[in-house]
Amino acid sequence: MTLAVVLLTLALVVVLALLVAAGAGKLARLDGATYGTALTRAAVAFAAVLTLAATTAGALADLLR
């Protein structure tokens, strides 16, 4: 794989994680959570998406060897 493909994929994953975090924060805020709680929920969602992407990439890397 070229470096460009890896960097574009990484950028796509980060953008997706940011979108999920924004959605989680907005939903928490609409549910009546305080700004601090909504920010915490957004951060947890962001971390969860990045963790899931890293785990999936690791599993696929093992399969492709």
C-alpha positions as MATLAB code, in Angstrom:
seq = 'MTLAVVLLTLALVVVLALLVAAGAGKLARLDGATYGTALTRAAVAFAAVLTLAATTAGALADLLR';
ca = [
       0.000    0.000    0.000;
       1.260    3.423   -0.751;
       1.715    6.073    1.871;
      -0.972    8.242    0.265;
      -3.624    5.549    0.660;
      -2.710    5.009    4.291;
      -2.828    8.738    5.055;
      -6.156    9.219    3.266;
      -7.657    6.282    5.141;
      -6.383    7.664    8.428;
      -7.871   11.072    7.622;
     -11.206    9.464    6.755;
     -11.286    7.566   10.045;
     -10.531   10.731   12.032;
     -13.250   12.681   10.203;
     -15.721    9.862   10.838;
     -14.768    9.819   14.521;
     -15.292   13.584   14.731;
     -18.725   13.273   13.130;
     -19.730   10.532   15.558;
     -18.461   12.591   18.485;
     -20.382   15.659   17.325;
     -23.540   13.605   16.970;
     -23.126   12.059   20.400;
     -22.538   15.447   21.973;
     -25.556   16.956   20.239;
     -27.802   14.047   21.253;
     -26.594   14.304   24.837;
     -27.274   18.024   24.853;
     -30.766   17.512   23.411;
     -31.368   14.972   26.162;
     -30.785   17.701   28.735;
     -27.200   16.975   29.714;
     -24.933   19.803   30.803;
     -22.192   21.012   28.484;
     -19.557   19.166   30.488;
     -21.455   15.893   30.365;
     -22.147   16.291   26.649;
     -18.458   16.945   26.019;
     -17.535   13.856   28.016;
     -19.950   11.708   26.028;
     -18.558   13.114   22.795;
     -15.006   12.318   23.896;
     -15.979    8.766   24.818;
     -17.633    8.280   21.426;
     -14.555    9.681   19.647;
     -12.255    7.331   21.554;
     -14.545    4.383   20.910;
     -14.531    4.944   17.148;
     -10.738    5.256   17.053;
     -10.355    2.133   19.204;
     -12.721    0.173   16.985;
     -10.846    1.307   13.857;
      -7.477    0.346   15.350;
      -8.771   -3.050   16.459;
     -10.280   -3.735   13.054;
      -7.081   -2.703   11.297;
      -5.062   -4.965   13.577;
      -7.333   -7.917   12.944;
      -7.248   -7.365    9.190;
      -3.467   -7.039    9.245;
      -3.204  -10.422   10.952;
      -5.506  -11.993    8.383;
      -3.600  -10.570    5.425;
      -0.222  -11.942    6.512;
];
